[in-house]
CSV table of C-alpha atoms and ligand atoms in Angstrom, one decimal:
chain,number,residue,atom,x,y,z
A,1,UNK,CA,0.0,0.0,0.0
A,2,UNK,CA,1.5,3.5,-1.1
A,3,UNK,CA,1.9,5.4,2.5
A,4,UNK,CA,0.5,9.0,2.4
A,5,UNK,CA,2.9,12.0,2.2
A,6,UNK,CA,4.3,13.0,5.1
A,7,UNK,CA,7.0,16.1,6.1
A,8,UNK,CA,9.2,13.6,8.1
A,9,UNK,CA,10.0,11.6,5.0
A,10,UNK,CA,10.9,12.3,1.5
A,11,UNK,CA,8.0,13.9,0.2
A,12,UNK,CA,6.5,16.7,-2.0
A,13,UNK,CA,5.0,18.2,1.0
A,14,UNK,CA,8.3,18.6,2.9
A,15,UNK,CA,9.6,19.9,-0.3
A,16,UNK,CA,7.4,23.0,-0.2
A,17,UNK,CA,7.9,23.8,3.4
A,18,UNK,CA,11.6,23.7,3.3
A,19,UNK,CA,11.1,26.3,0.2
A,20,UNK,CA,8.8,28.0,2.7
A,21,UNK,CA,11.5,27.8,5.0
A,22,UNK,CA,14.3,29.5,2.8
A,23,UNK,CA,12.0,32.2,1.9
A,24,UNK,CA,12.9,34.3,4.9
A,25,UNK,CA,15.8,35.9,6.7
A,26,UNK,CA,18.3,34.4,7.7
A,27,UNK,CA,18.2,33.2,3.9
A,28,UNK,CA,17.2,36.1,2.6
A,29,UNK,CA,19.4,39.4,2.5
A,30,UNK,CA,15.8,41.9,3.2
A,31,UNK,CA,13.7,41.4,5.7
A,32,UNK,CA,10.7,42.3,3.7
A,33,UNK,CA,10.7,40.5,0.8
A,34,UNK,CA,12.9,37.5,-0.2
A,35,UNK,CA,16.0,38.3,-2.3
A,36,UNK,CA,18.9,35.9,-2.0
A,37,UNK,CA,21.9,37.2,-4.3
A,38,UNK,CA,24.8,35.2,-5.2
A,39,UNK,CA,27.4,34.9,-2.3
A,40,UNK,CA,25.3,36.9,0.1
A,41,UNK,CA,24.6,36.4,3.8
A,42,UNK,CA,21.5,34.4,2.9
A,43,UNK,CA,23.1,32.7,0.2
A,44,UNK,CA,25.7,31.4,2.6
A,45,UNK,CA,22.8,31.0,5.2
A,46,UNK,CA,20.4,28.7,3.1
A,47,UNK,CA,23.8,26.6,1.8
A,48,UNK,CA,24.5,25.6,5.6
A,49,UNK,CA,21.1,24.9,5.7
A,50,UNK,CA,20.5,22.8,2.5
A,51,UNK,CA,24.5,20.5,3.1
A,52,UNK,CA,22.5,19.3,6.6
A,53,UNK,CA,19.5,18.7,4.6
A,54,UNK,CA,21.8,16.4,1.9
A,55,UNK,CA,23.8,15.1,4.5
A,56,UNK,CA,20.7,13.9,6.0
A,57,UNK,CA,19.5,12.3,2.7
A,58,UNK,CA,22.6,10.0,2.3
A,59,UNK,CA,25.2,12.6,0.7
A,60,UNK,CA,28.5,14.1,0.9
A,61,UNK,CA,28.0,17.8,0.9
A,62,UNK,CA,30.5,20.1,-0.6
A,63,UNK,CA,30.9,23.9,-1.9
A,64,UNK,CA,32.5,24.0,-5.2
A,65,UNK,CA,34.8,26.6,-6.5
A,66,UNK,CA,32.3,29.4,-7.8
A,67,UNK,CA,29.9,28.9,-4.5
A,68,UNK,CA,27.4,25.9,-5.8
A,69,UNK,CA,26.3,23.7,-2.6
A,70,UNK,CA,26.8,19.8,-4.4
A,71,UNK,CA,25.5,16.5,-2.7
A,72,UNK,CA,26.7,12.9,-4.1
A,73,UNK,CA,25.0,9.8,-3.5
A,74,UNK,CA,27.3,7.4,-4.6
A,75,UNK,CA,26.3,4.5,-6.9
A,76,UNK,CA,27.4,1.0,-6.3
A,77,UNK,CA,30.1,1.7,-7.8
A,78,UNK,CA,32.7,4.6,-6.6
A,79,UNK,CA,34.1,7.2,-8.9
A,80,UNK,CA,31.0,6.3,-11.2
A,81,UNK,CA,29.5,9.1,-13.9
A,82,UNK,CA,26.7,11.4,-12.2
A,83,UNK,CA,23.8,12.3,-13.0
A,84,UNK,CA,22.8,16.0,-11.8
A,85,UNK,CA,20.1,17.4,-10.5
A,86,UNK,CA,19.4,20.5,-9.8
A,87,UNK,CA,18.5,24.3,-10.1
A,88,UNK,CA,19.5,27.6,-8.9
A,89,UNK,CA,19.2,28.7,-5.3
A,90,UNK,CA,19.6,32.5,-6.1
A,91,UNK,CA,16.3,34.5,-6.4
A,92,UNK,CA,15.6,38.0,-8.2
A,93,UNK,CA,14.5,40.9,-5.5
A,94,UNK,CA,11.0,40.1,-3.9
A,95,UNK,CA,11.0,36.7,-5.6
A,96,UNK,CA,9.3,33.8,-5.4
A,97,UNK,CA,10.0,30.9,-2.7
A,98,UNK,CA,9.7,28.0,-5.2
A,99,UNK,CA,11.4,29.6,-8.8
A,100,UNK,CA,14.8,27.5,-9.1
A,101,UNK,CA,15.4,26.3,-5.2
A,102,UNK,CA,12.2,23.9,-5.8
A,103,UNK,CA,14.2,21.9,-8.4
A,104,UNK,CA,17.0,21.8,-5.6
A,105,UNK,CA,15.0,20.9,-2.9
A,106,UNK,CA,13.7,18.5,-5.3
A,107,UNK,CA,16.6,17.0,-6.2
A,108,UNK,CA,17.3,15.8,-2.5
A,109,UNK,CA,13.7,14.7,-2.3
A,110,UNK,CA,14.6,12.1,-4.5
A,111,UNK,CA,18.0,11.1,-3.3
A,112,UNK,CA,16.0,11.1,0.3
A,113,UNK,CA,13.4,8.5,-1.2
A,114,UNK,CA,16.0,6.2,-2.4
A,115,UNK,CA,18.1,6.6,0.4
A,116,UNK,CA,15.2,5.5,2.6
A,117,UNK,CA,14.8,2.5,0.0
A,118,UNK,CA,18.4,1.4,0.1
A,119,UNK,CA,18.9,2.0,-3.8
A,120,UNK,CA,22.0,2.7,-5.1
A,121,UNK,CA,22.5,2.8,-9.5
A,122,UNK,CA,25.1,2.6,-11.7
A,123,UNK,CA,25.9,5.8,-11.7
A,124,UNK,CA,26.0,8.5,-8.7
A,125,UNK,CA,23.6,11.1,-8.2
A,126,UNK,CA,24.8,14.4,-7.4
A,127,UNK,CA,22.4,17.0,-6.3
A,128,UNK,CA,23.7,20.5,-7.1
A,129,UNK,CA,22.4,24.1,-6.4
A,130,UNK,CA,23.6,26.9,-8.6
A,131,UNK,CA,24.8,29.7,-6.9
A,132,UNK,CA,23.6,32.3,-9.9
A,133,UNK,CA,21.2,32.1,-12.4
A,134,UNK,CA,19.5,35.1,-12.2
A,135,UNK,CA,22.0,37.8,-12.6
A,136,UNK,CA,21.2,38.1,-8.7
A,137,UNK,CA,24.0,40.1,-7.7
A,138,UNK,CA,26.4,40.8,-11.1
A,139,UNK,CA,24.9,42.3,-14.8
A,140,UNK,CA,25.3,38.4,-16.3
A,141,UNK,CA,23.2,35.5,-15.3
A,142,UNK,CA,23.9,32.0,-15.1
A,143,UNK,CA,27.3,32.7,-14.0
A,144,UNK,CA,27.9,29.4,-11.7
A,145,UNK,CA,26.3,26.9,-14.1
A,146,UNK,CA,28.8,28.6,-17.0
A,147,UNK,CA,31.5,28.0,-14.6
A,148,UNK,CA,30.5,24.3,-14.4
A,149,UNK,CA,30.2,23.7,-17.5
A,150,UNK,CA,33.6,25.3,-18.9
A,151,UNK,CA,32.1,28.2,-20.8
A,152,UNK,CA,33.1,31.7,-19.4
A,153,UNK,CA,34.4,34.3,-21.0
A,154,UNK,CA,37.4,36.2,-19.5
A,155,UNK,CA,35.0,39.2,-19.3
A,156,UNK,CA,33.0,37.1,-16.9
A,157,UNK,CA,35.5,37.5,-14.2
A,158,UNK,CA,35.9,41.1,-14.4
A,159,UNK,CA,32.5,42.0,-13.4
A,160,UNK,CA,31.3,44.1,-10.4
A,161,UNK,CA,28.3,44.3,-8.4
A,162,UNK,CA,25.8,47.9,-8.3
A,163,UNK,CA,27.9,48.9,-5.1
A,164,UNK,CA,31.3,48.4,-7.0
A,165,UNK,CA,32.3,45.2,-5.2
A,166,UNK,CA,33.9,42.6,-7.7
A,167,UNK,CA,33.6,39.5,-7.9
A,168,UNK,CA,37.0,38.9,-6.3
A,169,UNK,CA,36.3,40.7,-3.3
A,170,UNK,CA,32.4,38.7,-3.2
A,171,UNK,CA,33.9,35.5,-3.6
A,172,UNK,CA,37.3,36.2,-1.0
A,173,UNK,CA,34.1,37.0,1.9
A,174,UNK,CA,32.4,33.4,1.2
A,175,UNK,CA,36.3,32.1,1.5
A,176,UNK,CA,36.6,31.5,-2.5
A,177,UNK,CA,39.1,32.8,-4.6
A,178,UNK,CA,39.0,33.8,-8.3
A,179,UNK,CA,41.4,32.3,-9.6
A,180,UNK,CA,39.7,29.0,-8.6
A,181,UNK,CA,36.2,29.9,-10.0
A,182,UNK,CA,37.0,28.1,-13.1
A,183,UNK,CA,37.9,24.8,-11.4
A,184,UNK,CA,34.4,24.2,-10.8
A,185,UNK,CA,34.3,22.7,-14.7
A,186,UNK,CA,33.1,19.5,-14.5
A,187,UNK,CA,35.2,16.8,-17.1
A,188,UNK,CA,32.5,15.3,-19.7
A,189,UNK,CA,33.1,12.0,-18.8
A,190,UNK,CA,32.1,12.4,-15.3
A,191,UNK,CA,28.7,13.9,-16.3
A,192,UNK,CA,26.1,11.4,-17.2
A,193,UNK,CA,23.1,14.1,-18.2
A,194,UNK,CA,21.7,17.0,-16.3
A,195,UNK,CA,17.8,17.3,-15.1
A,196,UNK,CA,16.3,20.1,-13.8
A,197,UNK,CA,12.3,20.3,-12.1
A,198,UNK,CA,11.2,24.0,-12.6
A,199,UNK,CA,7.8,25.7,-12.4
A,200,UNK,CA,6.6,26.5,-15.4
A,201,UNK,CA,6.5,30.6,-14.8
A,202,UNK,CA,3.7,30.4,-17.3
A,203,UNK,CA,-0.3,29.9,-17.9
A,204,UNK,CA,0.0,27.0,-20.2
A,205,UNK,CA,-0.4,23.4,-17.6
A,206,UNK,CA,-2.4,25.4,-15.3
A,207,UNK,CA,-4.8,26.8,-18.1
A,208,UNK,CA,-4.7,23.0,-19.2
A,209,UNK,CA,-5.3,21.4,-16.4
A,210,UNK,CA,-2.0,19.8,-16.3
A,211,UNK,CA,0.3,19.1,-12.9
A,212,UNK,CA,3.2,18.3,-15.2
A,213,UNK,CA,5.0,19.0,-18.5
A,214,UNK,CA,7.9,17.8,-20.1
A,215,UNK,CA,10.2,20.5,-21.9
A,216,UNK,CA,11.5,19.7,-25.3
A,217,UNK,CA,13.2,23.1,-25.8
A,218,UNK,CA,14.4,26.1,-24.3
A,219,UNK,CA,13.4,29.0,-26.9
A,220,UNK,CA,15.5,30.8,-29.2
A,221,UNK,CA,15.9,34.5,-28.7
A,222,UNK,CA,16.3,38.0,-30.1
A,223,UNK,CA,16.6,40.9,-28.8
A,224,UNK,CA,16.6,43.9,-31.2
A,225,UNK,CA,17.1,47.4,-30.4
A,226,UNK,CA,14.9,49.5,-32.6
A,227,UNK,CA,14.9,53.7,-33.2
A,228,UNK,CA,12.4,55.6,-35.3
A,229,UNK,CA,13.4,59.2,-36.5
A,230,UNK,CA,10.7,61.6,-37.6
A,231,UNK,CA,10.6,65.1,-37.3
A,232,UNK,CA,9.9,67.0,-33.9
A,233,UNK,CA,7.8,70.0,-34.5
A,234,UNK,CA,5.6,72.3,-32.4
A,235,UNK,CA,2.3,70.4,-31.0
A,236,UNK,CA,-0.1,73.7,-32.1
A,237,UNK,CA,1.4,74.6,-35.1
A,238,UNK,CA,2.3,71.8,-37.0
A,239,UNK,CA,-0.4,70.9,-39.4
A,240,UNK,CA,-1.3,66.7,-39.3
A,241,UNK,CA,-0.9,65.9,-42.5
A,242,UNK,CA,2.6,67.5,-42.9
A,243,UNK,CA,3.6,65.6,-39.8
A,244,UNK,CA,6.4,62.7,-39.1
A,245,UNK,CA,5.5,61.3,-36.3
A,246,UNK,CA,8.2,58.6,-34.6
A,247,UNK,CA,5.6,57.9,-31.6
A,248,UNK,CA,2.9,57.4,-33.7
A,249,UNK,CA,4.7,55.1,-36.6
A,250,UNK,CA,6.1,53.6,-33.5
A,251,UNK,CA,3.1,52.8,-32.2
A,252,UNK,CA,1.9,50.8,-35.4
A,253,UNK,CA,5.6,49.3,-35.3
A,254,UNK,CA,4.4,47.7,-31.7
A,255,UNK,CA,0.9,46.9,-33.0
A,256,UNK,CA,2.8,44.4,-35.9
A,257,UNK,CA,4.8,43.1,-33.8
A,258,UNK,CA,2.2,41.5,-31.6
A,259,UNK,CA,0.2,40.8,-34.8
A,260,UNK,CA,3.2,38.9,-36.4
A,261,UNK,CA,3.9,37.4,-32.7
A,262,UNK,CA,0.2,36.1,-32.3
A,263,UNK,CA,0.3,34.2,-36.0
A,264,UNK,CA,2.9,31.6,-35.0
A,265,UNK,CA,2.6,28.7,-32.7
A,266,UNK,CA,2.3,28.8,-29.6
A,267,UNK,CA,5.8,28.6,-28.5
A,268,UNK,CA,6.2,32.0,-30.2
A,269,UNK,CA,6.6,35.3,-28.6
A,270,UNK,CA,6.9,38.8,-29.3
A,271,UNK,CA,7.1,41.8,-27.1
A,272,UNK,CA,8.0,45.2,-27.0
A,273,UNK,CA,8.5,45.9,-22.9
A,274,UNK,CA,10.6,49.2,-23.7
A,275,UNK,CA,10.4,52.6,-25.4
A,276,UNK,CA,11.6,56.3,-25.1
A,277,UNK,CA,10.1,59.1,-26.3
A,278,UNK,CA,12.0,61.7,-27.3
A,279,UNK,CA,11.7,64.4,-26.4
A,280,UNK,CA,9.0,63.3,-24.4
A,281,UNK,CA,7.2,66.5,-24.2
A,282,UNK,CA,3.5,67.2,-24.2
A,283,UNK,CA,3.6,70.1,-26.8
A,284,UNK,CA,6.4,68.8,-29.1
A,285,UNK,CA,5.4,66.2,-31.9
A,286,UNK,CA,8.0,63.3,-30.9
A,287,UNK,CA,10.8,62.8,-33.1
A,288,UNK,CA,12.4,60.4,-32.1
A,289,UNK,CA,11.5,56.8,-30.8
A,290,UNK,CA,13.3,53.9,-29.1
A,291,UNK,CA,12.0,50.4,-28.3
A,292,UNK,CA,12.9,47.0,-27.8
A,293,UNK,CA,11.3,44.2,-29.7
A,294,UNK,CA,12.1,40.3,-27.9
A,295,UNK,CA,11.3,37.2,-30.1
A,296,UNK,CA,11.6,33.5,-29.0
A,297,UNK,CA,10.6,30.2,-30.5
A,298,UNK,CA,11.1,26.6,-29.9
A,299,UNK,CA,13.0,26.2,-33.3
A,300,UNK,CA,15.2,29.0,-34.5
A,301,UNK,CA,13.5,28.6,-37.7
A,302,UNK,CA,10.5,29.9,-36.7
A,303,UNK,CA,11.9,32.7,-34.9
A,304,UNK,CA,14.0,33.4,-37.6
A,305,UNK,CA,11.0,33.4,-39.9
A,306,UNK,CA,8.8,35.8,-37.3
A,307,UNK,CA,11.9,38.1,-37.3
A,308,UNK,CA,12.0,38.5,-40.8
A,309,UNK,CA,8.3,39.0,-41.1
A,310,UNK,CA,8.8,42.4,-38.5
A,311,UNK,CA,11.3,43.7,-40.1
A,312,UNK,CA,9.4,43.7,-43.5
A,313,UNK,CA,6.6,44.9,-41.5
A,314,UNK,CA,8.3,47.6,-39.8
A,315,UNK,CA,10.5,49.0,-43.0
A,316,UNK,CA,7.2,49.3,-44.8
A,317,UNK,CA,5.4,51.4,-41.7
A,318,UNK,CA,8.7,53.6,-42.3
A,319,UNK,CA,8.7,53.6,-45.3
A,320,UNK,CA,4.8,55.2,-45.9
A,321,UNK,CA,5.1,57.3,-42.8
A,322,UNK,CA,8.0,58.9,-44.5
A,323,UNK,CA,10.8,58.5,-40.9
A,324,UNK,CA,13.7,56.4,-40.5
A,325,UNK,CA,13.7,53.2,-38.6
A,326,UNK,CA,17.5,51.9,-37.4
A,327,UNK,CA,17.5,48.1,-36.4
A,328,UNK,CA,20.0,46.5,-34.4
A,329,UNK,CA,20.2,42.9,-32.5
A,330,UNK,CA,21.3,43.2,-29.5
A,331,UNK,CA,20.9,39.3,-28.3
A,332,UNK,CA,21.1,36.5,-30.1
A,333,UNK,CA,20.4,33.1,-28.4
A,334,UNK,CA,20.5,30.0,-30.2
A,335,UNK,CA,17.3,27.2,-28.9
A,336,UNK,CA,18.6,24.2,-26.7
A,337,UNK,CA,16.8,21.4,-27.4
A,338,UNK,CA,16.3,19.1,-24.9
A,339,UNK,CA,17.8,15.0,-25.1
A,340,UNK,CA,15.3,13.6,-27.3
A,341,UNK,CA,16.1,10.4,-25.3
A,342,UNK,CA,16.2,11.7,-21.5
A,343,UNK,CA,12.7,13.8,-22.4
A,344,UNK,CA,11.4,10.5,-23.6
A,345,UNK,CA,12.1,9.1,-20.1
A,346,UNK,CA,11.2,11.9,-18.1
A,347,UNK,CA,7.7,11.7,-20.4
A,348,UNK,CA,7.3,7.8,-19.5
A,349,UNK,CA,8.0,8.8,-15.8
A,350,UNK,CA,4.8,11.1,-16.3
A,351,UNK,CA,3.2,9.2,-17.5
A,352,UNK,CA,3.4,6.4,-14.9
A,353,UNK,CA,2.9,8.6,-12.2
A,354,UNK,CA,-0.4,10.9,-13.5
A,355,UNK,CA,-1.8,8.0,-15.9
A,356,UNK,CA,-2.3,10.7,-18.8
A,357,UNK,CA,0.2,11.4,-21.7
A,358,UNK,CA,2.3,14.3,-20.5
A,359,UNK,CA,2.3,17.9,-21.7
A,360,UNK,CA,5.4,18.5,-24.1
A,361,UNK,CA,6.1,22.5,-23.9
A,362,UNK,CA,8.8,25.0,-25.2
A,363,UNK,CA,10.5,27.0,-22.2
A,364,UNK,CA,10.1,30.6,-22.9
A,365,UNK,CA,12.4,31.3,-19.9
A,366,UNK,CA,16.1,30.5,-19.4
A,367,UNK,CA,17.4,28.4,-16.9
A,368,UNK,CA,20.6,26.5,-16.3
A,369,UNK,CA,20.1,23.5,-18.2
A,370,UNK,CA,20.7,25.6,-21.4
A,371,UNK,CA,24.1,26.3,-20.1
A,372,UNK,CA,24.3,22.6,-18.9
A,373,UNK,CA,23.3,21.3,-22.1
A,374,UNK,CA,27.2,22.3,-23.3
A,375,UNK,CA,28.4,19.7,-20.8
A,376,UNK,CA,25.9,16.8,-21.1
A,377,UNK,CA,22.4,16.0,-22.5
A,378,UNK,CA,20.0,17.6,-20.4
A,379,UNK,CA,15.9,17.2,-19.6
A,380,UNK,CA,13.8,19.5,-17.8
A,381,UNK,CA,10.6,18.3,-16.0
A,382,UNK,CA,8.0,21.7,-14.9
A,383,UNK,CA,5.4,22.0,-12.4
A,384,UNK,CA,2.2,23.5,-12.6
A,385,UNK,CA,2.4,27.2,-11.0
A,386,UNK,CA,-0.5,29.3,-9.7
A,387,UNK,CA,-1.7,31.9,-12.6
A,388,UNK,CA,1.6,31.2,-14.4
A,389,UNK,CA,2.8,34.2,-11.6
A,390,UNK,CA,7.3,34.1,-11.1
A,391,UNK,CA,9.6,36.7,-9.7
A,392,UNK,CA,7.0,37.7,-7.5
A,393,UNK,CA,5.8,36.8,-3.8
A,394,UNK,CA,2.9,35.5,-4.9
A,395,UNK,CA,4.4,32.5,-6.7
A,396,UNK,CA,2.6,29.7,-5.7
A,397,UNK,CA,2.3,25.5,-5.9
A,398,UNK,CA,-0.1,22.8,-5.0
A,399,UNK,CA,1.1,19.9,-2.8
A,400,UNK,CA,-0.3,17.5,-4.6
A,401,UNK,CA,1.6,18.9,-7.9
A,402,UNK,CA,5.4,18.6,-6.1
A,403,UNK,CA,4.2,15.1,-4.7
A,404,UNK,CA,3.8,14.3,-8.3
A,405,UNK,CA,6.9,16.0,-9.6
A,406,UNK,CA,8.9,13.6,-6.3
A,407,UNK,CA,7.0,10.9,-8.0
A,408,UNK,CA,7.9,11.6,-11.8
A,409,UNK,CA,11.5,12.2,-10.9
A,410,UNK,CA,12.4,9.0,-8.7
A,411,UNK,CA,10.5,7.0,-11.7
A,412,UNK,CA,12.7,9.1,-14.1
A,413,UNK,CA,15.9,7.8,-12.4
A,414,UNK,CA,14.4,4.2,-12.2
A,415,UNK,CA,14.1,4.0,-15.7
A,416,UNK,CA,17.2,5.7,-16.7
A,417,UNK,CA,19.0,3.4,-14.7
A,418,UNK,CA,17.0,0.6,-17.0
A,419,UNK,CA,18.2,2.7,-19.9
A,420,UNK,CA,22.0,2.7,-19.1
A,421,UNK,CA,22.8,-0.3,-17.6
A,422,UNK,CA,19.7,-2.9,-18.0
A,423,UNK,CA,19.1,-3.3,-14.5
A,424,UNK,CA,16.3,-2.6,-12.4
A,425,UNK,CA,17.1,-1.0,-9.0
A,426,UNK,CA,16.9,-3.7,-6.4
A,427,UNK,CA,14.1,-3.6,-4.5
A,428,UNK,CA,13.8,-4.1,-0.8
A,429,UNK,CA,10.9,-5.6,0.4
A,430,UNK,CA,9.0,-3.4,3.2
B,1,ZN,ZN1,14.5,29.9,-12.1
């Protein structure tokens, strides 16, 4: 008979209280709202806190060179190729409880379960929390899983926080040193795949009625920088139809892009979240506009494609409204597609645990396993998440949804065990 949940054992519901737990000081650096930047005082706070919670799971605790908390469960064999789970610990300012240091919590969860079983695998599980992801403290993100998987750049390590302390000095206080950092690079070999549990930070399984979804890609992105020169001219005396308005071509400009954005499938996007009037004065005709236009997609075709179609779009508003339009990409992120294999897993591990064929989505959102996916094939599994509602206090999960997510990942490991050395886990008889 399957035992009910309980918060003294490995469970989904102890999951959400120890995020619950971490969402306050002393693991947060404000007192009024969470906000854990990388290497603060509650970064350092909720690491002590999650090592007892690994130790107590069956692992060997450790802080790796650029400040990530890793737990290994050994496999029956020593020195055996890991798999990793895991997420970010690091949280935007007033933040959620459960973006990125669910998927950690996670993580030991399922080592917990297994270690209550008396499983071991073929290969070692290491659990590991990511120091940054969100840009928390320094203008980059995903800083610690780019040190992990061997892909900074030298500019990486020059960087400094808003008060001018580098990240030298920030890594010196949580007794790291710089010229380590890039010794956290994990060897290939040693690196069986990467799996990350996430919420969603989207409407889609909620609107669906879905606890679970398996990602098959993290989108593709552009970010263009666009500016619209028209003529400023006096608000009274300048006649309409001798006008060159940049606000009001721009305006049309934003109106395509959604059109052009909506026309796609679902997994694409397009959104203008920035502009400047200039001069931004109530009795001057603007002349000149600036706006940002972000487009993601599953595939890179199909972002390619919607990219095109703006750009047509927006030369010919130009063009008719008689101003210039100057377009520059700013970002340009290729899509990480998830393993094929691994995803196929993690859907059969759905499966098996809600009895419905899983939801298959495209991750509009970064998140370390795009950096991960350098190092080793990677899958990501997301939860259901109250009015799709992130980076926000509000951010919110059901029980029953993380129970299911435990659920989905221990079966996940089952199988991949299956998968990669024919074997099932030996099981003990309770
Ligand atoms: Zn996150």
């Amino acid at each position: 008979m399957v035992k009910p949940p309980t918060r003294e054992a490995a469970s989904g519901l102890r999951a959400v209280a120890r995020c619950d737990e971490l969402g306050a000081v002393p693991y947060s650096d404000s007192d009024e709202h969470l906000f854990r930047p990388y290497l603060g005082a509650g970064h350092a706070a909720a690491l002590d806190r999650i090592a007892a919670w690994m130790t107590e799971a069956g692992m060997a605790a450790r802080i790796d060179a650029a400040g990530n908390i890793v737990g290994r469960y050994e496999g029956r064999h020593p020195d055996a190729p890991a798999l990793l789970i895991g997420s970010h610990v690091d949280s935007v300012r007033d933040g959620g409880r459960y973006d990125g240091m669910l998927g950690v919590i996670l993580g030991i969860e399922t080592v917990a379960w297994f270690a209550e079983r008396g499983h071991r695998f073929g290969f070692a599980i290491e659990v590991i929390g990511f120091g940054d992801e969100e840009g928390s403290r320094f203008p980059v993100s995903m800083l610690t899983s780019r040190a992990v998987a061997g892909v900074l750049g030298d500019q990486d390590l020059a960087l400094a926080d808003a008060a001018g302390v580098g990240l030298a000095e920030a890594l010196e206080g949580f007794g790291l040193d710089l010229a380590g950092f890039a010794g956290a690079a994990r060897q290939r070999g040693d690196v069986l795949a990467y799996v990350e549990a996430h919420i969603e930070q989207g409407p889609v399984l909620e609107a669906e009625g879905h606890a679970l979804g398996v990602v098959s890609a993290i989108a593709a992105q552009y970010r263009f920088r666009a500016v619209v020169t028209g003529t400023a001219g006096h608000a009274g005396t300048m006649a309409m139809r001798l006008r060159h308005d940049a606000l009001a071509a721009a305006a049309e400009m934003v109106l395509a892009v959604e059109r052009i954005g909506g026309a796609g499938p679902e997994d694409l996007v397009a959104t203008v979240g920035r502009m400047e009037v200039g001069p931004g004065v109530p009795n001057v005709v603007p002349g000149a506009v600036t706006f940002s236009i972000d487009v993601r997609a599953g595939r890179g075709a199909v972002r390619d494609r919607a990219a095109d179609e703006i750009r047509q779009a927006l030369a010919e508003i130009a063009a008719r409204r008689a101003v210039t339009l100057d377009l520059t990409v700013q970002q340009d992120l290729p899509a990480t597609p998830c393993d094929a294999g691994l995803s196929d897993l993690m859907a059969e591990a759905v499966r098996e645990v809600t009895g419905a064929a899983p939801r298959i989505l495209v991750s509009g959102a970064g998140h370390d396993a795009m950096v991960m996916a350098h190092l080793a094939p990677v899958a990501m599994l997301f939860l259901r998440c109250r009015g799709g509602i992130s980076h926000n206090p509000t951010e919110a999960v059901m029980d029953e949804d993380v129970q299911a997510a435990l659920e989905a990942m221990t079966a996940f490991v089952a199988r991949l065990d299956r998968a990669s050395f024919g074997a099932p886990p030996k099981e003990k008889e309770e």
